[in-house]
Amino acid sequence: MKPEVNLFVYAVFPDGEIVQAGRLLSRNLGTVGRYEGFFKYSTSFLNHPKRYELDPQHLPLQEKVFTANNSETGLHSVFEDSLPDAWGRHILARKGGLAGARYAPAHLLAVLQGGGLGRLLYTEEEQQPSFRDGSIEFSDISAVIEEAGKLEEAMDIDSEELRHLLACGSSAGGARPKVLVSMDNQRWLAKFASTKDIHPELFVSLENAGMTLAASAGLNVPVIKKVSVTNRNVLFVRRFDLVGDEGRNALVSFRTLTGVYDPYGVSYSDLAAVIRKYSVDPGQDVELLYRQMIINILLVNTDDHLQNFAMLHTDKGWRLSPAYDIVPNIYQLEQILLVNGKHGGITAEDVIAEGRKSGLSVQGSKRVFNDVVDRLADWENVFANSEVPTAHTTKLKENIRKRIENRLKE
């Protein structure tokens, strides 16, 4: 395995133009799992009329070498945002012939190329990369589901038996299987159950319900479809980083924007402060974040870590991205992000106080809170229509019912 990875970084603008943004270098420090990394904008990008800061907090448009501050990855966080988590990284490693080797995250970027979410593409040679984003056709999804199950059951399975899965690269994979799919002349993120899940339909149905309720409660969410594929439910989420056939928007997580890897000391109002600094419409975006906070609390969506919030850079500038991964949680009652200094036992008073810390008025905070509670009143019918199974969800439903009916009063 090469101890040093040199990559050219390209940006795809909303109109489809591809421009070299700069170069990154990641180098093994000689100790297992320790790396150093550097990035430098290209002069042509700094002079380009559509130039923008890849990370507005940590990579300003300057002609200098920026050093990565994470020695565990050797990458600036904005480049980590291009990579999937756990399951998806394993697929990329298999695709690139890295499985079993000691590889750096930068090696995965070289395999990913243009197959990730967001605007950035990566090549080892200085040549304009292919736009191919790793999407498979809908007709291949059943084969991918079957191969994903085989892989989860036997990680040493032969690559020939995973040819559909490796072809798409699983460039969006997280803790559970996800792949990019082309369907109905649109491109989607397809999410399906893991063979290790306690119920085969539980998490797809819960996310379908959570996203449906979030939309009804006033959040900006992508289009979703729950589709049965060979007797398995798959949730399709339309990609919001794509523009037309060839354009892309940048997608940068709040882990990157805050520079924080441990989210437990971060509050929703901290995220609001970032939005106020960079959004071209901070008033609307802060209120949307506050609305999402309330929805997360009421629906027990407690996986509210910093990678589940992002800002989108369009041709008009930075905006809060559409909400995603809103999944009522059967395991955990406490939020990850702080609400008025608390992870659990959150009351209506705490919600209003966090609204004030986010820059909203008391009256405005109460208005949004009451509006969300009222709009979620039909949650049980939405759960039923989403076919949320009774098994394993009794306690969850009790908690949601209590929070909504009592309006978070103690």
Tab-separated table of C-alpha atoms in Angstrom:
chain	number	residue	atom	x	y	z
A	1	MET	CA	0.000	0.000	0.000
A	2	LYS	CA	1.429	3.377	-1.013
A	3	PRO	CA	2.331	5.430	2.087
A	4	GLU	CA	1.500	8.657	0.236
A	5	VAL	CA	-1.654	9.537	-1.702
A	6	ASN	CA	-1.712	12.517	-4.080
A	7	LEU	CA	-5.130	13.454	-5.442
A	8	PHE	CA	-6.489	16.142	-7.715
A	9	VAL	CA	-9.783	17.536	-6.426
A	10	TYR	CA	-12.405	18.707	-8.922
A	11	ALA	CA	-15.658	20.594	-8.325
A	12	VAL	CA	-18.801	20.144	-10.425
A	13	PHE	CA	-20.837	23.355	-10.545
A	14	PRO	CA	-24.653	23.434	-10.856
A	15	ASP	CA	-24.378	24.165	-14.592
A	16	GLY	CA	-22.262	21.022	-15.073
A	17	GLU	CA	-18.890	22.756	-15.500
A	18	ILE	CA	-16.050	20.732	-13.948
A	19	VAL	CA	-13.118	22.734	-12.568
A	20	GLN	CA	-9.964	21.613	-10.789
A	21	ALA	CA	-10.328	22.978	-7.245
A	22	GLY	CA	-6.933	21.951	-5.908
A	23	ARG	CA	-4.705	19.116	-4.770
A	24	LEU	CA	-4.597	17.100	-1.595
A	25	LEU	CA	-1.849	14.993	-0.124
A	26	SER	CA	-2.217	12.374	2.610
A	27	ARG	CA	0.858	10.707	4.057
A	28	ASN	CA	1.396	7.868	6.528
A	29	LEU	CA	3.398	9.070	9.526
A	30	GLY	CA	4.976	5.650	10.038
A	31	THR	CA	2.687	4.722	12.910
A	32	VAL	CA	-0.376	2.566	12.293
A	33	GLY	CA	-3.447	4.756	11.940
A	34	ARG	CA	-1.559	8.086	12.022
A	35	TYR	CA	-1.472	10.386	9.000
A	36	GLU	CA	-0.779	13.942	7.960
A	37	GLY	CA	-2.687	15.708	5.230
A	38	PHE	CA	-2.477	18.887	3.180
A	39	PHE	CA	-4.652	20.758	0.682
A	40	LYS	CA	-3.924	23.653	-1.667
A	41	TYR	CA	-6.369	25.442	-3.950
A	42	SER	CA	-5.366	25.661	-7.600
A	43	THR	CA	-4.598	29.157	-8.883
A	44	SER	CA	-7.161	28.704	-11.656
A	45	PHE	CA	-9.868	27.922	-9.078
A	46	LEU	CA	-8.965	30.961	-6.971
A	47	ASN	CA	-9.403	33.108	-10.089
A	48	HIS	CA	-12.540	31.353	-11.347
A	49	PRO	CA	-15.712	33.511	-11.390
A	50	LYS	CA	-17.688	30.726	-9.655
A	51	ARG	CA	-15.037	30.052	-6.993
A	52	TYR	CA	-16.290	29.282	-3.497
A	53	GLU	CA	-14.794	28.044	-0.230
A	54	LEU	CA	-14.978	24.245	-0.110
A	55	ASP	CA	-15.269	24.610	3.669
A	56	PRO	CA	-16.140	28.226	4.559
A	57	GLN	CA	-14.972	27.778	8.135
A	58	HIS	CA	-11.604	26.090	7.612
A	59	LEU	CA	-10.596	26.473	3.943
A	60	PRO	CA	-10.816	30.159	2.987
A	61	LEU	CA	-9.947	31.106	-0.584
A	62	GLN	CA	-6.242	31.698	-0.066
A	63	GLU	CA	-3.135	30.651	-1.975
A	64	LYS	CA	-1.542	28.651	0.834
A	65	VAL	CA	-1.160	25.073	2.005
A	66	PHE	CA	-3.797	24.046	4.563
A	67	THR	CA	-2.833	21.316	7.035
A	68	ALA	CA	-5.461	18.768	8.103
A	69	ASN	CA	-5.991	18.797	11.863
A	70	ASN	CA	-7.067	15.147	12.152
A	71	SER	CA	-4.096	12.777	12.319
A	72	GLU	CA	-6.411	9.747	12.416
A	73	THR	CA	-7.558	10.383	8.843
A	74	GLY	CA	-5.011	12.709	7.260
A	75	LEU	CA	-7.905	14.517	5.572
A	76	HIS	CA	-9.716	17.786	6.017
A	77	SER	CA	-13.237	17.020	7.179
A	78	VAL	CA	-14.857	18.362	3.999
A	79	PHE	CA	-13.157	15.564	2.034
A	80	GLU	CA	-14.275	13.003	4.613
A	81	ASP	CA	-17.816	14.193	3.864
A	82	SER	CA	-17.449	12.596	0.422
A	83	LEU	CA	-16.920	9.168	1.971
A	84	PRO	CA	-19.561	6.780	3.294
A	85	ASP	CA	-19.438	5.346	6.794
A	86	ALA	CA	-18.739	1.788	7.995
A	87	TRP	CA	-20.585	-0.504	5.574
A	88	GLY	CA	-19.998	1.666	2.529
A	89	ARG	CA	-16.280	2.026	3.262
A	90	HIS	CA	-15.948	-1.739	3.346
A	91	ILE	CA	-17.534	-1.947	-0.104
A	92	LEU	CA	-15.189	0.734	-1.460
A	93	ALA	CA	-12.214	-1.138	-0.016
A	94	ARG	CA	-13.391	-4.342	-1.721
A	95	LYS	CA	-13.900	-2.491	-4.990
A	96	GLY	CA	-10.407	-0.990	-4.850
A	97	GLY	CA	-8.675	-4.206	-3.818
A	98	LEU	CA	-7.835	-2.729	-0.416
A	99	ALA	CA	-9.640	-5.254	1.790
A	100	GLY	CA	-7.278	-6.694	4.384
A	101	ALA	CA	-4.672	-3.988	3.756
A	102	ARG	CA	-3.783	-1.025	5.961
A	103	TYR	CA	-5.234	1.785	3.923
A	104	ALA	CA	-5.839	5.458	4.632
A	105	PRO	CA	-9.154	7.249	4.018
A	106	ALA	CA	-7.450	9.017	1.094
A	107	HIS	CA	-7.031	5.634	-0.620
A	108	LEU	CA	-10.833	5.316	-0.532
A	109	LEU	CA	-11.219	8.740	-2.168
A	110	ALA	CA	-9.054	7.470	-5.025
A	111	VAL	CA	-11.470	4.547	-5.447
A	112	LEU	CA	-14.559	6.740	-5.014
A	113	GLN	CA	-13.590	9.231	-7.755
A	114	GLY	CA	-16.935	10.813	-8.717
A	115	GLY	CA	-19.133	8.263	-6.962
A	116	GLY	CA	-19.946	10.151	-3.777
A	117	LEU	CA	-22.573	12.625	-2.710
A	118	GLY	CA	-21.897	16.322	-3.184
A	119	ARG	CA	-19.835	18.342	-5.622
A	120	LEU	CA	-16.295	16.977	-5.273
A	121	LEU	CA	-14.559	14.430	-7.513
A	122	TYR	CA	-11.123	12.871	-7.000
A	123	THR	CA	-8.478	11.565	-9.421
A	124	GLU	CA	-4.902	10.374	-9.113
A	125	GLU	CA	-4.043	11.780	-12.542
A	126	GLU	CA	-4.436	15.383	-13.649
A	127	GLN	CA	-7.295	14.802	-16.036
A	128	GLN	CA	-10.930	15.803	-15.964
A	129	PRO	CA	-12.725	12.928	-14.240
A	130	SER	CA	-15.745	11.031	-15.413
A	131	PHE	CA	-19.037	12.338	-14.077
A	132	ARG	CA	-20.231	8.798	-13.360
A	133	ASP	CA	-21.719	8.895	-9.876
A	134	GLY	CA	-21.958	5.172	-9.172
A	135	SER	CA	-25.719	4.895	-9.695
A	136	ILE	CA	-27.119	1.513	-10.689
A	137	GLU	CA	-30.309	0.896	-12.626
A	138	PHE	CA	-33.504	0.063	-10.740
A	139	SER	CA	-33.536	-3.336	-12.456
A	140	ASP	CA	-30.332	-4.247	-10.579
A	141	ILE	CA	-31.576	-3.379	-7.090
A	142	SER	CA	-32.823	-6.892	-6.269
A	143	ALA	CA	-29.393	-8.337	-7.138
A	144	VAL	CA	-27.717	-5.699	-4.963
A	145	ILE	CA	-29.979	-6.532	-2.007
A	146	GLU	CA	-29.162	-10.226	-2.377
A	147	GLU	CA	-25.419	-9.560	-2.619
A	148	ALA	CA	-25.489	-7.190	0.364
A	149	GLY	CA	-27.081	-9.949	2.423
A	150	LYS	CA	-24.397	-12.424	1.346
A	151	LEU	CA	-21.668	-9.968	2.264
A	152	GLU	CA	-23.115	-9.292	5.720
A	153	GLU	CA	-23.307	-13.006	6.417
A	154	ALA	CA	-19.812	-13.828	5.092
A	155	MET	CA	-17.440	-10.879	4.734
A	156	ASP	CA	-14.827	-13.050	2.955
A	157	ILE	CA	-17.161	-13.854	0.063
A	158	ASP	CA	-15.616	-13.918	-3.418
A	159	SER	CA	-15.826	-10.600	-5.297
A	160	GLU	CA	-17.384	-12.266	-8.362
A	161	GLU	CA	-20.483	-12.914	-6.260
A	162	LEU	CA	-20.692	-9.180	-5.477
A	163	ARG	CA	-20.370	-7.798	-8.984
A	164	HIS	CA	-23.557	-5.655	-8.891
A	165	LEU	CA	-22.720	-4.294	-5.458
A	166	LEU	CA	-19.115	-3.495	-6.365
A	167	ALA	CA	-20.187	-1.918	-9.655
A	168	CYS	CA	-22.136	0.767	-7.813
A	169	GLY	CA	-19.433	1.102	-5.180
A	170	SER	CA	-22.025	1.679	-2.461
A	171	SER	CA	-20.782	5.234	-2.439
A	172	ALA	CA	-23.461	6.327	-0.014
A	173	GLY	CA	-23.313	3.428	2.430
A	174	GLY	CA	-23.636	4.137	6.147
A	175	ALA	CA	-24.283	1.777	9.044
A	176	ARG	CA	-26.942	0.012	6.935
A	177	PRO	CA	-26.848	-0.805	3.222
A	178	LYS	CA	-27.446	2.136	0.884
A	179	VAL	CA	-26.795	2.473	-2.832
A	180	LEU	CA	-27.301	5.131	-5.492
A	181	VAL	CA	-30.006	4.223	-8.007
A	182	SER	CA	-31.350	5.627	-11.260
A	183	MET	CA	-35.153	5.305	-11.400
A	184	ASP	CA	-37.889	7.149	-13.327
A	185	ASN	CA	-35.264	9.393	-14.953
A	186	GLN	CA	-34.239	10.595	-11.484
A	187	ARG	CA	-31.371	9.603	-9.216
A	188	TRP	CA	-32.106	8.300	-5.760
A	189	LEU	CA	-30.508	6.998	-2.600
A	190	ALA	CA	-31.923	3.508	-1.959
A	191	LYS	CA	-31.945	2.331	1.660
A	192	PHE	CA	-32.819	-1.192	2.749
A	193	ALA	CA	-32.630	-3.380	5.812
A	194	SER	CA	-29.564	-5.112	7.120
A	195	THR	CA	-29.701	-8.879	7.616
A	196	LYS	CA	-28.692	-8.144	11.210
A	197	ASP	CA	-31.749	-5.956	11.935
A	198	ILE	CA	-34.143	-7.269	14.570
A	199	HIS	CA	-37.080	-6.950	12.132
A	200	PRO	CA	-36.692	-6.927	8.326
A	201	GLU	CA	-39.129	-4.048	7.740
A	202	LEU	CA	-38.632	-1.997	10.901
A	203	PHE	CA	-36.128	0.696	9.947
A	204	VAL	CA	-37.363	1.332	6.410
A	205	SER	CA	-40.918	1.804	7.690
A	206	LEU	CA	-39.779	3.998	10.595
A	207	GLU	CA	-37.798	6.277	8.286
A	208	ASN	CA	-40.704	6.466	5.850
A	209	ALA	CA	-42.957	7.541	8.731
A	210	GLY	CA	-40.406	9.988	10.148
A	211	MET	CA	-39.738	11.703	6.833
A	212	THR	CA	-43.448	11.851	5.978
A	213	LEU	CA	-44.245	13.444	9.331
A	214	ALA	CA	-41.341	15.886	9.019
A	215	ALA	CA	-42.718	17.091	5.691
A	216	SER	CA	-46.201	17.494	7.149
A	217	ALA	CA	-44.699	19.483	10.042
A	218	GLY	CA	-43.179	22.051	7.702
A	219	LEU	CA	-39.654	20.795	7.049
A	220	ASN	CA	-37.973	20.918	3.671
A	221	VAL	CA	-37.386	17.230	2.902
A	222	PRO	CA	-36.507	15.352	-0.293
A	223	VAL	CA	-39.095	13.293	-2.150
A	224	ILE	CA	-39.302	9.734	-0.787
A	225	LYS	CA	-40.865	6.531	-2.117
A	226	LYS	CA	-41.293	3.205	-0.342
A	227	VAL	CA	-41.143	0.469	-2.985
A	228	SER	CA	-41.415	-3.301	-2.654
A	229	VAL	CA	-38.557	-5.104	-4.417
A	230	THR	CA	-38.686	-8.913	-4.386
A	231	ASN	CA	-40.775	-8.853	-1.190
A	232	ARG	CA	-38.414	-6.404	0.515
A	233	ASN	CA	-39.299	-2.781	1.213
A	234	VAL	CA	-36.776	-0.247	-0.056
A	235	LEU	CA	-36.901	3.463	0.763
A	236	PHE	CA	-35.887	5.670	-2.149
A	237	VAL	CA	-34.806	9.212	-1.251
A	238	ARG	CA	-34.375	11.604	-4.170
A	239	ARG	CA	-30.906	13.140	-4.221
A	240	PHE	CA	-30.851	16.885	-3.568
A	241	ASP	CA	-27.169	17.397	-4.355
A	242	LEU	CA	-27.792	16.970	-8.096
A	243	VAL	CA	-28.870	19.692	-10.527
A	244	GLY	CA	-30.292	18.538	-13.851
A	245	ASP	CA	-28.380	15.823	-15.682
A	246	GLU	CA	-24.829	16.946	-14.964
A	247	GLY	CA	-24.751	19.668	-12.295
A	248	ARG	CA	-24.092	19.275	-8.594
A	249	ASN	CA	-24.472	21.245	-5.386
A	250	ALA	CA	-21.856	21.086	-2.637
A	251	LEU	CA	-22.895	19.263	0.527
A	252	VAL	CA	-20.929	19.981	3.713
A	253	SER	CA	-21.777	18.448	7.089
A	254	PHE	CA	-21.973	20.358	10.348
A	255	ARG	CA	-19.185	18.119	11.624
A	256	THR	CA	-17.037	19.873	9.043
A	257	LEU	CA	-18.467	23.340	9.651
A	258	THR	CA	-18.077	23.158	13.431
A	259	GLY	CA	-14.762	21.299	13.315
A	260	VAL	CA	-16.058	19.051	16.114
A	261	TYR	CA	-15.817	15.250	16.019
A	262	ASP	CA	-17.447	14.615	19.422
A	263	PRO	CA	-20.963	16.069	19.103
A	264	TYR	CA	-22.111	15.640	22.712
A	265	GLY	CA	-20.971	19.106	23.755
A	266	VAL	CA	-22.636	20.817	20.782
A	267	SER	CA	-26.085	22.417	20.955
A	268	TYR	CA	-28.686	23.217	18.330
A	269	SER	CA	-28.004	26.899	18.960
A	270	ASP	CA	-24.340	26.271	18.072
A	271	LEU	CA	-25.539	25.022	14.690
A	272	ALA	CA	-27.771	28.076	14.398
A	273	ALA	CA	-24.720	30.307	14.917
A	274	VAL	CA	-22.983	28.606	11.970
A	275	ILE	CA	-26.077	29.110	9.825
A	276	ARG	CA	-26.241	32.800	10.708
A	277	LYS	CA	-22.608	33.171	9.672
A	278	TYR	CA	-22.845	31.543	6.241
A	279	SER	CA	-26.437	31.177	5.003
A	280	VAL	CA	-27.739	33.583	2.372
A	281	ASP	CA	-31.128	33.370	4.151
A	282	PRO	CA	-30.227	32.887	7.824
A	283	GLY	CA	-33.643	33.826	9.191
A	284	GLN	CA	-35.479	31.082	7.328
A	285	ASP	CA	-32.730	28.505	7.799
A	286	VAL	CA	-32.434	29.021	11.569
A	287	GLU	CA	-36.194	28.625	11.916
A	288	LEU	CA	-36.056	25.422	9.837
A	289	LEU	CA	-33.294	24.053	12.076
A	290	TYR	CA	-35.352	24.940	15.154
A	291	ARG	CA	-38.386	23.240	13.609
A	292	GLN	CA	-36.302	20.125	12.959
A	293	MET	CA	-35.063	20.128	16.560
A	294	ILE	CA	-38.664	20.045	17.797
A	295	ILE	CA	-39.591	17.272	15.356
A	296	ASN	CA	-36.566	15.237	16.436
A	297	ILE	CA	-37.541	15.523	20.107
A	298	LEU	CA	-41.233	14.739	19.607
A	299	LEU	CA	-40.602	11.778	17.283
A	300	VAL	CA	-37.684	10.432	19.367
A	301	ASN	CA	-35.266	10.867	16.473
A	302	THR	CA	-32.240	10.793	18.743
A	303	ASP	CA	-29.535	10.056	16.169
A	304	ASP	CA	-29.091	13.806	15.706
A	305	HIS	CA	-25.302	13.831	15.318
A	306	LEU	CA	-23.442	16.453	13.301
A	307	GLN	CA	-23.267	14.419	10.085
A	308	ASN	CA	-27.055	14.312	9.986
A	309	PHE	CA	-27.159	18.068	9.355
A	310	ALA	CA	-25.575	19.793	6.375
A	311	MET	CA	-25.394	22.980	4.372
A	312	LEU	CA	-25.847	23.013	0.615
A	313	HIS	CA	-23.930	25.342	-1.702
A	314	THR	CA	-26.014	26.182	-4.767
A	315	ASP	CA	-25.483	28.805	-7.458
A	316	LYS	CA	-27.004	31.280	-4.982
A	317	GLY	CA	-24.738	30.485	-2.012
A	318	TRP	CA	-24.976	28.475	1.220
A	319	ARG	CA	-28.316	27.241	2.575
A	320	LEU	CA	-29.386	24.686	5.177
A	321	SER	CA	-29.847	21.442	3.265
A	322	PRO	CA	-33.139	19.550	3.150
A	323	ALA	CA	-33.621	17.379	6.244
A	324	TYR	CA	-32.678	13.706	6.016
A	325	ASP	CA	-32.308	10.574	8.183
A	326	ILE	CA	-35.298	11.361	10.403
A	327	VAL	CA	-35.856	7.961	11.993
A	328	PRO	CA	-37.726	7.433	15.307
A	329	ASN	CA	-35.332	5.519	17.544
A	330	ILE	CA	-36.379	2.348	19.374
A	331	TYR	CA	-33.157	2.165	21.386
A	332	GLN	CA	-32.255	5.618	22.655
A	333	LEU	CA	-34.374	8.323	24.315
A	334	GLU	CA	-31.770	11.068	24.729
A	335	GLN	CA	-30.735	13.496	22.008
A	336	ILE	CA	-27.082	13.723	20.988
A	337	LEU	CA	-27.158	17.500	20.526
A	338	LEU	CA	-27.864	19.659	23.559
A	339	VAL	CA	-31.193	21.421	24.056
A	340	ASN	CA	-30.851	24.115	26.718
A	341	GLY	CA	-27.885	22.202	28.135
A	342	LYS	CA	-29.753	18.877	28.301
A	343	HIS	CA	-29.688	15.607	26.355
A	344	GLY	CA	-32.806	14.128	27.977
A	345	GLY	CA	-35.830	15.111	30.045
A	346	ILE	CA	-36.390	18.001	27.640
A	347	THR	CA	-39.436	20.170	28.371
A	348	ALA	CA	-41.339	22.785	26.401
A	349	GLU	CA	-39.490	25.421	28.421
A	350	ASP	CA	-36.163	23.968	27.272
A	351	VAL	CA	-37.309	24.062	23.655
A	352	ILE	CA	-38.312	27.728	23.904
A	353	ALA	CA	-35.045	28.561	25.683
A	354	GLU	CA	-33.021	26.916	22.886
A	355	GLY	CA	-35.031	28.927	20.376
A	356	ARG	CA	-34.037	32.105	22.182
A	357	LYS	CA	-30.377	31.012	22.205
A	358	SER	CA	-30.702	30.463	18.449
A	359	GLY	CA	-31.781	34.067	17.978
A	360	LEU	CA	-35.548	33.580	17.735
A	361	SER	CA	-37.962	35.632	19.792
A	362	VAL	CA	-39.979	34.051	22.603
A	363	GLN	CA	-43.135	34.602	20.579
A	364	GLY	CA	-41.565	33.151	17.433
A	365	SER	CA	-40.208	30.138	19.319
A	366	LYS	CA	-43.622	29.388	20.828
A	367	ARG	CA	-45.341	29.835	17.466
A	368	VAL	CA	-43.101	27.272	15.752
A	369	PHE	CA	-43.331	24.848	18.686
A	370	ASN	CA	-47.138	24.913	18.765
A	371	ASP	CA	-47.333	24.649	14.985
A	372	VAL	CA	-45.144	21.517	14.944
A	373	VAL	CA	-47.061	19.836	17.779
A	374	ASP	CA	-50.373	20.487	16.024
A	375	ARG	CA	-49.113	19.198	12.672
A	376	LEU	CA	-47.856	15.946	14.217
A	377	ALA	CA	-51.233	15.102	15.743
A	378	ASP	CA	-51.915	12.528	13.002
A	379	TRP	CA	-48.700	10.593	13.672
A	380	GLU	CA	-50.427	7.283	14.498
A	381	ASN	CA	-52.164	7.160	11.113
A	382	VAL	CA	-48.875	7.951	9.378
A	383	PHE	CA	-47.195	5.110	11.285
A	384	ALA	CA	-49.998	2.770	10.214
A	385	ASN	CA	-49.811	3.872	6.560
A	386	SER	CA	-46.039	3.392	6.652
A	387	GLU	CA	-46.608	-0.162	7.955
A	388	VAL	CA	-44.501	0.332	11.062
A	389	PRO	CA	-44.598	-3.105	12.712
A	390	THR	CA	-45.994	-3.527	16.215
A	391	ALA	CA	-43.051	-5.679	17.220
A	392	HIS	CA	-40.296	-3.711	18.965
A	393	THR	CA	-42.112	-0.346	18.730
A	394	THR	CA	-44.560	-0.392	21.667
A	395	LYS	CA	-42.308	1.652	23.949
A	396	LEU	CA	-41.402	4.050	21.146
A	397	LYS	CA	-45.060	4.747	20.390
A	398	GLU	CA	-45.788	5.328	24.077
A	399	ASN	CA	-43.006	7.907	24.224
A	400	ILE	CA	-44.143	9.709	21.075
A	401	ARG	CA	-47.746	9.742	22.280
A	402	LYS	CA	-46.730	11.166	25.651
A	403	ARG	CA	-44.500	13.855	24.155
A	404	ILE	CA	-47.043	15.062	21.612
A	405	GLU	CA	-50.188	14.842	23.739
A	406	ASN	CA	-48.509	16.467	26.748
A	407	ARG	CA	-46.715	19.025	24.557
A	408	LEU	CA	-43.458	18.167	26.359
A	409	LYS	CA	-44.834	19.206	29.725
A	410	GLU	CA	-43.391	17.427	32.747
